[in-house]
Amino acid sequence: MRTVRMRMLAVLLAAVAGATTAAAPAQAAPKFTMTVLASGLANPWEIVRGPDAHLWTTEKFTGRITRVSLADGTKKTAVTIPDVVATRGGPQDGLLGMALHPDLLRGASTNPYVYVSYTYDADPATDTLLRRQKIVRYTYDKATELLSSPLELISGMPVTIDHLSGRLVIGPDKKIYYSIGDGGKNQYTLYCEPIMAQALPTAAQVAARNWNTYQGKILRLNLDGTIPLDNPVINGVRSHVYTYGHRNAQGLTFGPTGLLYASEQGPKSDDELNLIVPGGNYGWPHVVGRRDNLEYTYANWSAAPNCASLEYSDFTIPASVPQRTETSFFDLRYVEPMRSLFPATPGQNFQDPKCVVDGIAIYPICWPTIAASSAEVYTSTAVPGWWNSVLIPSLKYGTIYRVPLGLTGLIAGEPELLFKTVNRYRDTAISTDGRTIYVATDGTSIATDLNGLPTADLANPGSILAFTLA
Ligand SMILES: [Ca+2]
Ligand SMILES: [Ca+2]
Ligand SMILES: [Ca+2]
């Protein structure tokens, strides 16, 4: 018997050796089946698996925190936050990131806390709206299954209607990590406002609790909102700022050995997967993807003396708008991305006619960016070969990109595309046994159909899909 097996193995090895390409021994691709766990959610933005067999969900538009039963998809509202400001449709303000205290519902927990971030109106006048962002701690009552007693940890963080980022995680060091985007400045309707991603707080601003420079940053906070004493000192100042030079880092996730990763949306190309190191400068708006001058120059519209009289264009830069190449930027703190998802090709056509539908140009759908909306490291061994991979959902393509990180926690292979549907994928959560990947979908806006063309006809709007290993 043993000899027969050995002979068969020898035949197989000979067949492999005789193949024309030296492929690695192929592992059969794991098969998944899709079911809909829940629908009828108002743009679920964060889904996080609780220790109570529920997915805890923030609903961006309604201010609801909803618990969705993993057993049958039943929804229970834990709280409706009254002062959430959220614009329907494409704008990015609203109820965003959420993290559960690691002790929540575990043993005799004295920390029954849930941390959320949302947009509110900082102007007391009723006829004007001043968007700001805050992080609030709620207390969970296991008996009533309700959240109450909101405690503001930090408020007055600068935001607009665009590029809020807003991902919130608690690290293994029990600190809050929080991403704030650049506010979508220097483009579209905000094209005359300067990007603040490279601006750093002064000591006087920190003392005055003035967080105006916090756009385009990843922050690190104590669980009470104060500045950790071991935060990096950048330009002589310690603040909440952990890293800077970010555009729209909607994904933040820790790996199994404590490394912190962020996914980040690029402008037309080069969404990034970054390894986050304290005090790092991730380059925006001077560099997107690698520092290679490939189909990107920083056009600073906000610095044009006649900015207000210019008409913003994604494709044509007027002579009065200062421009800088990527390689003219140099900073000792600069950190290159681990991976670009995906770079432009030289001479890339950013006005692909296939993305003009019924006379309406929806060019961004045809750009190389995937619109990375989150990031989560898969740490189970249930799916063969997936341990220490980062799962990155795509808004544009209704796909999860799995990027293998391997033993070192660095890039260990090409991205794999998973779970394509005609939806916008917003966030993920993973079951305790590692066999199911839950994916939250947006309620509205543009995705791609099965031919890669723009469509607003979403298959499962406002839902949580479950992809389970067959
Ligand atoms: Ca999540
Ligand atoms: Ca970068
Ligand atoms: Ca580049």
Coordinates of C-alpha atoms and ligand atoms in Angstrom, one line a residue:
M1 CA 0.0 0.0 0.0
R2 CA 2.7 2.4 1.0
T3 CA 4.7 1.5 -2.2
V4 CA 1.6 2.2 -4.3
R5 CA 1.2 5.6 -2.7
M6 CA 4.9 6.4 -3.2
R7 CA 4.6 5.4 -6.9
M8 CA 1.5 7.6 -7.3
L9 CA 3.3 10.5 -5.7
A10 CA 6.3 9.9 -8.0
V11 CA 4.0 10.1 -11.0
L12 CA 2.4 13.2 -9.7
L13 CA 5.8 14.9 -9.0
A14 CA 6.9 13.9 -12.5
A15 CA 3.8 15.4 -14.0
V16 CA 4.4 18.7 -12.1
A17 CA 8.1 18.7 -13.1
G18 CA 7.0 18.3 -16.7
A19 CA 4.7 21.2 -16.6
T20 CA 5.8 24.2 -18.7
T21 CA 5.5 26.7 -15.9
A22 CA 6.9 26.3 -12.5
A23 CA 3.6 26.8 -10.5
A24 CA 3.5 26.5 -6.8
P25 CA 1.5 23.4 -5.7
A26 CA -2.0 24.7 -6.2
Q27 CA -4.4 24.7 -3.3
A28 CA -8.0 24.3 -4.3
A29 CA -9.7 27.7 -3.9
P30 CA -12.0 27.6 -0.9
K31 CA -15.7 27.7 -1.8
F32 CA -18.1 29.9 0.0
T33 CA -21.9 30.2 -0.1
M34 CA -23.7 33.5 0.4
T35 CA -26.7 34.2 2.5
V36 CA -28.3 37.5 3.6
L37 CA -28.1 37.8 7.4
A38 CA -30.0 41.1 7.6
S39 CA -31.5 43.8 5.3
G40 CA -33.3 47.0 5.8
L41 CA -30.4 48.7 7.6
A42 CA -29.8 52.4 7.0
N43 CA -26.3 52.3 5.5
P44 CA -24.5 50.0 8.0
W45 CA -21.0 51.6 8.4
E46 CA -19.3 49.5 11.1
I47 CA -20.0 45.9 11.9
V48 CA -18.2 44.4 14.8
R49 CA -18.7 41.0 16.3
G50 CA -19.7 41.1 19.9
P51 CA -19.1 38.4 22.5
D52 CA -22.9 38.1 22.7
A53 CA -23.5 36.3 19.3
H54 CA -24.5 39.6 17.7
L55 CA -23.0 41.9 15.1
W56 CA -23.0 45.4 16.5
T57 CA -23.7 47.9 13.8
T58 CA -23.6 51.6 13.3
E59 CA -26.2 53.0 10.9
K60 CA -24.6 56.0 9.4
F61 CA -27.8 57.9 8.4
T62 CA -30.1 57.3 11.3
G63 CA -27.7 57.4 14.3
R64 CA -28.9 54.0 15.4
I65 CA -26.6 51.4 17.0
T66 CA -28.3 48.1 16.1
R67 CA -27.4 44.6 17.3
V68 CA -28.0 42.0 14.7
S69 CA -28.4 38.4 15.9
L70 CA -26.0 36.0 14.2
A71 CA -28.5 33.2 14.7
D72 CA -31.4 34.7 12.7
G73 CA -30.6 38.3 11.7
T74 CA -33.1 39.8 14.2
K75 CA -32.4 43.5 14.8
K76 CA -32.5 45.2 18.2
T77 CA -31.8 48.9 18.5
A78 CA -29.5 49.6 21.4
V79 CA -29.7 53.4 21.1
T80 CA -30.6 56.1 18.6
I81 CA -28.1 58.9 19.1
P82 CA -30.1 62.1 18.9
D83 CA -27.6 64.6 17.7
V84 CA -26.0 62.8 14.7
V85 CA -25.7 65.0 11.6
A86 CA -25.8 62.8 8.5
T87 CA -26.3 63.9 4.9
R88 CA -28.1 61.2 2.8
G89 CA -26.5 59.9 -0.4
G90 CA -22.8 60.3 -1.2
P91 CA -21.6 62.6 1.6
Q92 CA -19.5 60.9 4.2
D93 CA -20.7 62.5 7.5
G94 CA -22.8 60.7 10.1
L95 CA -22.5 57.9 12.6
L96 CA -19.2 56.1 11.7
G97 CA -16.7 54.0 13.6
M98 CA -17.4 52.0 16.7
A99 CA -15.4 49.7 19.0
L100 CA -16.4 47.6 21.9
H101 CA -14.3 47.7 25.1
P102 CA -12.4 44.4 25.1
D103 CA -13.9 43.5 28.5
L104 CA -17.5 44.2 27.4
L105 CA -19.8 41.3 28.4
R106 CA -16.8 39.2 29.4
G107 CA -16.8 37.8 33.0
A108 CA -17.4 40.3 35.7
S109 CA -16.7 43.2 33.5
T110 CA -16.5 46.6 35.1
N111 CA -16.0 48.2 31.6
P112 CA -19.3 47.8 29.8
Y113 CA -18.4 50.4 27.3
V114 CA -18.9 51.1 23.6
Y115 CA -17.0 53.8 21.8
V116 CA -18.5 55.6 18.7
S117 CA -17.6 58.5 16.5
Y118 CA -20.1 60.8 14.8
T119 CA -20.7 64.1 13.2
Y120 CA -22.7 66.8 15.1
D121 CA -23.6 70.4 14.7
A122 CA -21.1 72.6 16.8
D123 CA -23.0 75.8 16.0
P124 CA -25.8 76.5 18.5
A125 CA -27.6 78.8 16.1
T126 CA -30.5 76.8 14.6
D127 CA -30.2 78.2 11.0
T128 CA -26.5 77.3 10.5
L129 CA -24.6 74.0 10.5
L130 CA -21.0 73.6 11.6
R131 CA -20.0 70.0 11.2
R132 CA -17.6 68.7 13.8
Q133 CA -16.7 65.1 14.9
K134 CA -16.7 63.6 18.4
I135 CA -15.9 60.4 20.0
V136 CA -18.4 59.3 22.7
R137 CA -18.4 56.5 25.2
Y138 CA -21.8 54.7 25.9
T139 CA -22.5 52.3 28.7
Y140 CA -24.2 49.0 27.9
D141 CA -26.9 47.5 30.2
K142 CA -27.0 43.7 29.7
A143 CA -30.4 43.4 31.2
T144 CA -32.2 46.0 29.0
E145 CA -29.9 45.5 26.1
L146 CA -29.7 49.3 25.8
L147 CA -26.8 51.9 25.6
S148 CA -27.1 55.0 27.7
S149 CA -25.0 57.6 29.7
P150 CA -23.1 59.1 26.8
L151 CA -19.7 60.6 27.8
E152 CA -17.9 62.8 25.4
L153 CA -14.2 61.9 25.2
I154 CA -13.2 64.4 22.5
S155 CA -15.2 66.8 20.5
G156 CA -14.6 69.7 18.0
M157 CA -12.6 67.6 15.6
P158 CA -12.7 69.3 12.2
V159 CA -14.7 67.6 9.4
T160 CA -16.6 68.5 6.3
I161 CA -19.1 66.5 4.3
D162 CA -16.4 64.5 2.6
H163 CA -13.4 62.3 3.4
L164 CA -14.2 61.9 7.2
S165 CA -12.5 58.5 7.4
G166 CA -13.9 57.8 10.9
R167 CA -12.6 54.2 11.6
L168 CA -12.2 53.6 15.3
V169 CA -10.4 50.6 16.9
I170 CA -9.0 49.8 20.3
G171 CA -5.5 48.4 20.2
P172 CA -3.9 45.6 22.2
D173 CA -2.5 48.5 24.3
K174 CA -6.0 49.6 25.2
K175 CA -5.7 52.9 23.4
I176 CA -8.2 54.3 20.9
Y177 CA -6.9 54.6 17.3
Y178 CA -9.0 56.9 15.1
S179 CA -8.7 58.0 11.5
I180 CA -9.8 61.5 10.3
G181 CA -9.7 62.2 6.6
D182 CA -8.6 65.4 4.8
G183 CA -12.2 66.6 4.4
G184 CA -12.1 66.3 0.7
K185 CA -10.4 69.7 0.4
N186 CA -8.7 71.0 -2.7
Q187 CA -11.2 69.2 -4.9
Y188 CA -14.8 69.4 -6.1
T189 CA -16.9 71.9 -4.1
L190 CA -14.1 72.4 -1.5
Y191 CA -11.3 73.0 -4.1
C192 CA -10.3 76.4 -2.7
E193 CA -9.8 75.1 0.9
P194 CA -6.2 73.9 1.7
I195 CA -5.5 70.3 2.6
M196 CA -4.4 70.1 6.3
A197 CA -2.9 66.6 6.1
Q198 CA 0.7 67.9 6.5
A199 CA -0.2 70.5 9.1
L200 CA 0.8 69.7 12.7
P201 CA -0.5 71.1 16.0
T202 CA 1.5 73.6 18.0
A203 CA 1.9 73.3 21.7
A204 CA -0.4 76.3 22.2
Q205 CA -3.1 74.7 20.1
V206 CA -2.9 71.4 22.1
A207 CA -3.1 73.4 25.4
A208 CA -6.2 75.2 24.1
R209 CA -7.7 71.9 22.9
N210 CA -7.8 73.3 19.4
W211 CA -7.9 70.3 17.1
N212 CA -8.0 72.3 13.8
T213 CA -4.9 70.6 12.4
Y214 CA -6.3 67.0 13.0
Q215 CA -7.5 66.5 9.4
G216 CA -5.6 63.9 7.5
K217 CA -4.4 62.1 10.6
I218 CA -4.5 58.9 12.6
L219 CA -5.0 59.7 16.2
R220 CA -4.1 57.7 19.3
L221 CA -6.1 58.5 22.5
N222 CA -6.4 57.1 26.0
L223 CA -9.8 55.5 26.7
D224 CA -10.8 58.7 28.5
G225 CA -9.9 60.9 25.4
T226 CA -6.7 62.3 26.8
I227 CA -3.3 62.3 25.1
P228 CA -1.2 59.2 25.9
L229 CA 2.2 60.1 27.4
D230 CA 3.9 57.8 25.0
N231 CA 2.5 59.3 21.9
P232 CA 5.1 60.4 19.4
V233 CA 6.6 63.9 19.7
I234 CA 6.4 65.4 16.2
N235 CA 8.0 68.8 15.5
G236 CA 8.5 69.1 19.2
V237 CA 4.9 68.6 20.1
R238 CA 3.0 65.6 21.6
S239 CA -0.7 65.5 20.7
H240 CA -3.2 62.9 19.8
V241 CA -1.5 62.8 16.3
Y242 CA 0.0 59.3 15.8
T243 CA 0.6 59.6 12.1
Y244 CA -0.1 62.2 9.4
G245 CA -0.2 62.8 5.6
H246 CA -3.4 60.7 5.2
R247 CA -6.1 61.3 2.6
N248 CA -9.0 59.1 3.6
A249 CA -7.9 56.1 5.7
Q250 CA -11.2 54.4 6.2
G251 CA -9.6 51.1 7.3
L252 CA -7.7 50.5 10.5
T253 CA -6.8 47.0 11.9
F254 CA -4.3 45.3 14.1
G255 CA -2.6 42.1 13.0
P256 CA -1.9 39.1 15.3
T257 CA 1.5 40.3 16.4
G258 CA 0.3 43.9 17.2
L259 CA 1.2 45.5 13.9
L260 CA -1.3 48.3 12.8
Y261 CA -2.4 48.6 9.2
A262 CA -4.5 51.2 7.5
S263 CA -6.2 51.2 4.1
E264 CA -6.5 54.5 2.4
Q265 CA -8.4 55.9 -0.6
G266 CA -6.3 57.5 -3.3
P267 CA -7.5 60.2 -5.7
K268 CA -7.7 58.5 -9.1
S269 CA -5.2 55.7 -8.6
D270 CA -3.3 54.2 -5.7
D271 CA -5.5 53.3 -2.8
E272 CA -2.9 52.3 -0.2
L273 CA -2.3 49.6 2.3
N274 CA 0.0 51.1 4.9
L275 CA 1.9 49.8 7.9
I276 CA 1.3 52.4 10.6
V277 CA 4.4 53.4 12.6
P278 CA 4.3 56.2 15.2
G279 CA 5.2 59.6 13.9
G280 CA 5.1 58.5 10.3
N281 CA 4.2 60.8 7.4
Y282 CA 2.2 59.0 4.8
G283 CA 2.8 61.6 2.1
W284 CA -0.6 63.0 1.1
P285 CA -1.1 65.3 -0.8
H286 CA 2.5 65.2 -2.1
V287 CA 2.7 61.5 -2.9
V288 CA 0.0 58.9 -3.8
G289 CA 1.1 55.3 -3.8
R290 CA 4.8 55.2 -4.3
R291 CA 7.0 58.3 -4.8
D292 CA 7.4 57.6 -8.5
N293 CA 5.8 60.6 -10.4
L294 CA 3.4 58.1 -12.1
E295 CA 0.3 59.9 -13.3
Y296 CA 0.1 62.2 -10.3
T297 CA 1.3 65.7 -9.4
Y298 CA 0.0 67.7 -6.5
A299 CA -2.0 70.5 -7.9
N300 CA -2.7 73.0 -5.1
W301 CA -5.8 74.7 -6.2
S302 CA -6.3 76.4 -2.8
A303 CA -3.0 78.2 -3.3
A304 CA -4.0 79.8 -6.7
P305 CA -4.4 83.5 -6.1
N306 CA -7.6 83.5 -8.3
C307 CA -8.9 80.1 -7.0
A308 CA -12.5 81.3 -6.6
S309 CA -12.7 82.4 -10.2
L310 CA -11.4 79.0 -11.5
E311 CA -13.6 76.2 -12.4
Y312 CA -12.5 72.9 -10.8
S313 CA -11.5 70.1 -13.1
D314 CA -10.3 66.6 -12.4
F315 CA -8.4 66.5 -15.6
T316 CA -7.1 70.0 -16.6
I317 CA -5.0 72.1 -14.3
P318 CA -4.9 75.9 -15.0
A319 CA -1.6 77.7 -15.1
S320 CA -2.2 79.7 -12.0
V321 CA -2.5 76.5 -9.9
P322 CA 0.9 75.6 -8.3
Q323 CA 2.0 72.0 -9.1
R324 CA 4.6 69.8 -7.5
T325 CA 6.0 66.4 -8.5
E326 CA 6.1 63.5 -6.1
T327 CA 9.9 63.3 -6.1
S328 CA 10.2 67.0 -5.2
F329 CA 8.8 66.1 -1.8
F330 CA 11.2 64.9 0.9
D331 CA 10.6 64.2 4.6
L332 CA 12.7 62.0 6.9
R333 CA 9.4 60.8 8.4
Y334 CA 7.9 59.8 5.0
V335 CA 6.7 56.2 4.9
E336 CA 6.0 54.4 1.5
P337 CA 2.9 52.3 1.3
M338 CA 3.2 48.5 1.7
R339 CA 1.1 48.1 -1.4
S340 CA -0.8 50.3 -3.9
L341 CA -4.3 49.1 -4.9
F342 CA -3.8 50.0 -7.7
P343 CA -1.2 52.3 -9.5
A344 CA -2.1 54.0 -12.8
T345 CA -0.5 52.7 -16.0
P346 CA 1.7 55.2 -17.8
G347 CA -0.5 57.4 -20.0
Q348 CA -3.6 56.1 -18.2
N349 CA -6.9 57.5 -19.7
F350 CA -8.9 58.8 -16.8
Q351 CA -11.8 59.6 -19.0
D352 CA -12.7 56.1 -20.2
P353 CA -15.7 56.4 -22.6
K354 CA -17.1 53.1 -21.3
C355 CA -17.9 54.9 -18.1
V356 CA -20.3 57.4 -19.8
V357 CA -23.7 55.9 -19.3
D358 CA -26.8 57.6 -21.0
G359 CA -24.7 60.7 -21.5
I360 CA -23.6 60.9 -17.9
A361 CA -19.8 60.5 -17.2
I362 CA -19.2 58.4 -14.2
Y363 CA -15.4 58.3 -14.8
P364 CA -14.3 57.4 -11.2
I365 CA -15.8 53.9 -11.6
C366 CA -13.2 53.3 -14.3
W367 CA -10.2 54.7 -12.4
P368 CA -7.7 52.2 -10.9
T369 CA -8.7 53.0 -7.3
I370 CA -11.0 50.4 -5.6
A371 CA -12.4 52.9 -3.0
A372 CA -11.1 50.9 -0.1
S373 CA -13.6 51.3 2.7
S374 CA -12.2 49.3 5.6
A375 CA -9.6 46.7 6.6
E376 CA -9.6 43.7 8.8
V377 CA -6.9 41.1 9.5
Y378 CA -8.0 37.5 9.3
T379 CA -6.3 35.6 12.1
S380 CA -8.1 32.2 11.9
T381 CA -6.7 29.0 10.4
A382 CA -10.2 27.9 9.3
V383 CA -9.8 28.9 5.7
P384 CA -6.6 27.2 4.4
G385 CA -3.9 29.8 3.6
W386 CA -5.7 32.8 4.9
W387 CA -4.1 33.2 8.3
N388 CA -2.7 36.8 8.6
S389 CA -4.3 38.2 5.5
V390 CA -5.9 41.6 5.4
L391 CA -9.4 41.8 4.0
I392 CA -10.2 45.1 2.2
P393 CA -13.7 45.8 1.0
S394 CA -14.2 47.9 -2.1
L395 CA -17.1 50.3 -2.5
K396 CA -16.7 50.5 -6.3
Y397 CA -16.4 46.9 -7.2
G398 CA -18.4 45.0 -4.6
T399 CA -15.4 42.8 -3.9
I400 CA -13.2 41.9 -1.0
Y401 CA -9.5 42.1 -1.7
R402 CA -7.5 39.6 0.4
V403 CA -3.9 40.7 0.7
P404 CA -1.7 38.0 2.3
L405 CA 0.7 39.3 4.9
G406 CA 2.5 36.0 5.8
L407 CA 4.7 35.3 8.8
T408 CA 6.4 38.7 8.8
G409 CA 3.3 40.7 8.6
L410 CA 4.5 42.3 5.4
I411 CA 3.2 41.7 1.9
A412 CA 3.4 38.0 1.0
G413 CA 1.5 37.8 -2.3
E414 CA -0.8 39.3 -4.8
P415 CA -4.3 40.5 -3.8
E416 CA -7.1 37.9 -4.3
L417 CA -10.6 39.1 -5.3
L418 CA -13.5 37.5 -3.4
F419 CA -17.2 37.5 -3.1
K420 CA -18.2 39.7 -6.1
T421 CA -21.8 41.0 -6.0
V422 CA -23.4 44.2 -7.4
N423 CA -23.1 46.1 -4.1
R424 CA -20.9 48.6 -2.4
Y425 CA -18.9 46.8 0.4
R426 CA -18.5 49.0 3.4
D427 CA -17.1 46.8 6.3
T428 CA -16.4 43.3 7.4
A429 CA -16.6 41.1 10.5
I430 CA -15.5 37.6 11.0
S431 CA -17.2 34.8 12.9
T432 CA -15.5 33.2 15.9
D433 CA -14.9 30.0 14.1
G434 CA -13.4 31.9 11.1
R435 CA -15.7 30.2 8.6
T436 CA -18.0 33.1 7.9
I437 CA -17.1 36.6 6.6
Y438 CA -19.8 39.1 7.2
V439 CA -19.9 42.1 4.8
A440 CA -22.0 45.3 5.3
T441 CA -23.3 47.0 2.2
D442 CA -24.2 50.6 1.5
G443 CA -27.8 51.6 1.0
T444 CA -27.3 53.9 -2.0
S445 CA -24.9 55.2 -4.6
I446 CA -22.9 53.8 -7.5
A447 CA -21.4 50.3 -7.8
T448 CA -20.3 48.2 -10.7
D449 CA -22.3 45.5 -12.5
L450 CA -21.0 42.1 -13.5
N451 CA -19.5 43.7 -16.6
G452 CA -17.6 46.4 -14.6
L453 CA -19.9 49.2 -15.7
P454 CA -21.5 51.8 -13.4
T455 CA -24.9 51.0 -11.9
A456 CA -27.0 52.4 -9.1
D457 CA -29.1 49.3 -9.0
L458 CA -27.7 47.6 -6.0
A459 CA -28.5 43.9 -5.4
N460 CA -28.6 44.0 -1.6
P461 CA -28.7 47.6 -0.3
G462 CA -28.3 48.2 3.4
S463 CA -27.6 44.6 4.2
I464 CA -25.3 42.3 6.0
L465 CA -24.2 39.4 3.7
A466 CA -22.7 36.2 5.1
F467 CA -20.1 34.3 3.1
T468 CA -19.6 30.9 4.7
L469 CA -17.0 28.3 3.9
A470 CA -18.8 25.4 2.2
Ligands
CA1 CA -15.8 45.8 11.3
CA2 CA 0.9 57.4 1.1
CA3 CA 2.9 57.7 -7.0

